[in-house]
Amino acid sequence: MDHGSSHDDEVLGKAFDLRLMRRLVRFLVPYRGLFSVCVLLILVLTGIQSGLPYISKIAIDRFLTLPWAIVTVESAPGSGAPIPLGDDRYLVEISSLSPELRKEWEISGVLSPTRYLFVEEDSDKEGIALEHPDLFAPIAGGYIASESALRSLSPSETLSLRSGAIAGLIRLSILFAIALIVRFVFGVSQVYLLQLTGQKVMYDMRREIFGHVLRLPLSYFDRAPVGRLVTRVTNDVAAINEMFTSMLVNLFRDAFLIFAVMGIMFHLEWRVALVILALFPLIVIAAFEFRRRARAAYREVRRQIARLNAYLQESISGMRIVQLFVQEVKANERFAKINIDKYKASMRQLLTFAVFRPLMSFLSSFAVAIVIWYGGLNVLRGSLSLGALTAFIQYVRMLFEPILELSQGYNILQGAMAAAERIFILLDEPEEDRGGGEAIEEVEGRIEFRNVWFAYNDEEWILKDVSFTVEPGERVAIVGPTGSGKTTIIRLLLRMYPLQKGEILLDGVPIERLDLGFLRSRMAVVLQDVFLFSGDIMDNIRLRAEIPEEEAIEAARFANADFVEDLPDGYRTEVKERGVTLSVGERQLLSFARAVAFKPEILVLDEATASIDSQTESLIQRSLTKIMEDRTSIVIAHRLSTIREADKIIVLHKGKVVEEGTHTELLARGGLYAALHRLQFAELGGGTDPAPPSPSFSEG
Ligand SMILES: Nc1ncnc2c1ncn2[C@@H]1O[C@H](COP(=O)(O)OP(=O)(O)O)[C@@H](O)[C@H]1O
Ligand SMILES: [Mg+2]
C-alpha cells in the first residue's frame, strides 16, 4: 500500500511556464471581451487608488497652508501677480507659480518658508485686518499676516478670513467622495465580471476534461487511481481559476500601482523617491527568501495532505475489513503518524508566513520613518511641501502592499502551473482508438481467437498463442486456475487492450476494423461485482434512456429479476450507496436484466455467479439458461451446472489453452480439467450442485 499514491500532486515546478500559459490562455479566448473589460476596470481602479493621496496633498498645500510667500529676487517674478514689497522682495501666490520656477526658487533659497495670508483692500475681510493692526502689516493694496500671527485670532475670525479655502476643501471632499463611489462601483463590477469569467472558464475546463476522460481507453483506468482523476476535474481546475481570478489580476494591478506610485513620487520630490527606491533591494531580498521558504513548506504540506487523503479514503472505504479484522488500533496508530506529519508541515508553513508579514510591516514602517526624516528635512528646507510629505507617507505604504501581495501570489501561480501541467498530461493522454468504423449488418455471433499473444507489459506474455472458436449460438465455458488469463480473454474480446500478435474475429471480421461502439453494443458483459449507478432501478436496467420502460420491465421479468416489483417503489426504487441495500444475488439478477434489455447477440459472463448464495442460485441458474438460449455465450464460471451444460469447455493454464472439449470428454481424458474437477467436488460425491464457494476453479 502506497499512501503517497498521488505522487504527481507533489511535483511542483516553475511558477511560470510559457508553454502551459499559452495553453491555458486558450480557455480564456472565448471570454476575451469580458476579460478585457476587467483589465480596463482594474486600470481605472488603480488610477483612482494612486490619485487619492494626491487629493490630500492638494488639500493641505492649497487650502490648509497659507497661499502667499515672499520671494527675494532682483526683478519682478514672471508669473502670477506679484506684489512688490520693496528691497527686491515680492509677495507671490504659490499656486500661481510654474513648477519649474518654484523648484528653482526653492533650491536657490530665495523663497521664504513662511507663508502669509493676504487681505485685499476694500474687501469684506478688511474689517478684521483693521481690527488687529498688531497682526496685519499693511502693504500696497492690502494687508498680510503670517501663520503665527493668525493664531492669535478667534476661530470665527479665522474661519471668515479663510472662507475661500473652506469652499475649496468642500470641493475636494466632494471629489474624494465621488472617487470613492466610483471605486466602489467599479470595484464591485470588476470582481463580479472577473469571477463570472473564472466560473465560465472552469465550466469549460471541467467539461473538456470529463469529455476526454469518457473517451480514454479502459486500460487507462487500470493505471490511474479514481481519486486522482477526480482531483483533476475539481481541485486542479479550481487552482487554475484562482490564478486567473486573483493572481493574474493582482499581478496587473500591483505592477501598475508600483509604476504609478513611483512615478508620482519622483514627480513630487525625486531625491526622497530615490531614497525609497534604495530600500527596494532589501524588500525584494526579503520577499525572495520568503518565497523560497514558502515554496518548500507548501510542497511539504501538499505532500502530507495527499498522504492524509489517500489514507483516509482507503481506510474508510475499507472500514468493513478494518473492523472485521480488528485492525482499528493499528489503523489509528498509522493515522496518528500521518496526522502529526501533516500538522508539523502546516505549522512550518504558518511560521514562515507568521514571520514574513510582520517583517514586511516592519520594513514598510521603516521606510515611512525614512520619509518622515528625509522628507521632513526637505520640508524644512522648503523643497517639499507639507502636503507632498503626507502624500509621500501614504504612497510608501501603498508601495509595500503590492510587493507583499506579489510574493504571496507566487504560491498560487506555482500551484496553478502544477495543476495545469497535470491537467494537460491528462488531456494529452491519447483517446481510445474507435476502430475502423465498420459495422456488421446482421451479427451471427461467431467468435474466433486466432493465435492470440498478449502482454500487459512488454514481453510478459499473459496469453500465449490462444486459439479457439465459438460458433453462433454456442455456449462456451472457460475454466482455469486464478491468473490463468480468463478475464484477459474477455478484455481483449471487448477491445479494452490492443493485442500484440494474432487476431480476434467477430463473424470473420477482425475486431480492430469494427467500430468500437458497435462492437461493444453487440456484447453484454456481466461481471462478478455489479456496478449500480445512483438513480433508480429502472435507470440502472436501461442505462441508455432509449430503451422503453416496458422493454426494461420485460427484460427484468425474463431475467427472473422480478423481485423488484415487490420493493416499495418498484422499479422507481432509488439505488442507495451503489446498491448496498440489495443482496449480491439481487444485484446480479439486475445485471442480467441489464444485459437482456440491451438485446445483445453475444453474452459474456465473468465469474458472474461466483459469489451468489445457494438460495438465489437456482433462480439465477434458470435465468441464465433462458438468457443464453439462442445466443453466443462465453462464460467464465465455476458453477458446475453452468460448465456442464456448456457446448464446449476451454481449459486455460498459464495463458495457454491446454484442453478443449465437453464435460464428459474432458473428464474421460483425465487431464487438468479432471484434476480441477476432482479437487472441487471430491467431497460432494461427484458433482451435485450447488457447489461451495471455495475451493473453486477460479477465485478471480
Ligand atoms: N491490468 C493489468 N496489468 C498488468 N497485469 C495484469 C492486469 N490484469 C491482469 N494482469 C495479470 O494477468 C494475469 C492474468 O490475469 P486474469 O486474466 O485476470 O486471470 P483470471 O481471470 O484467469 O484470474 C495475472 O497474472 C494478472 O496478474
Ligand atoms: Mg478473472
CSV table of C-alpha atoms and ligand atoms in Angstrom, one decimal, residues 482-483 485-488 606-607 636 698-700, ligand 2:
chain,number,residue,atom,x,y,z
A,482,THR,CA,-6.8,-17.9,-11.0
A,483,GLY,CA,-4.4,-15.8,-13.0
A,485,GLY,CA,-5.8,-15.3,-18.2
A,486,LYS,CA,-9.6,-15.8,-18.4
A,487,THR,CA,-10.6,-12.3,-17.7
A,488,THR,CA,-7.9,-11.1,-20.1
A,606,ASP,CA,-17.0,-13.2,-16.0
A,607,GLU,CA,-17.5,-15.1,-12.7
A,636,ILE,CA,-16.2,-17.9,-17.1
A,698,SER,CA,-11.3,-19.6,-10.1
A,699,GLU,CA,-11.3,-17.1,-7.3
A,700,GLY,CA,-10.9,-14.1,-9.5
B,2,MG,MG,-10.7,-13.2,-13.7
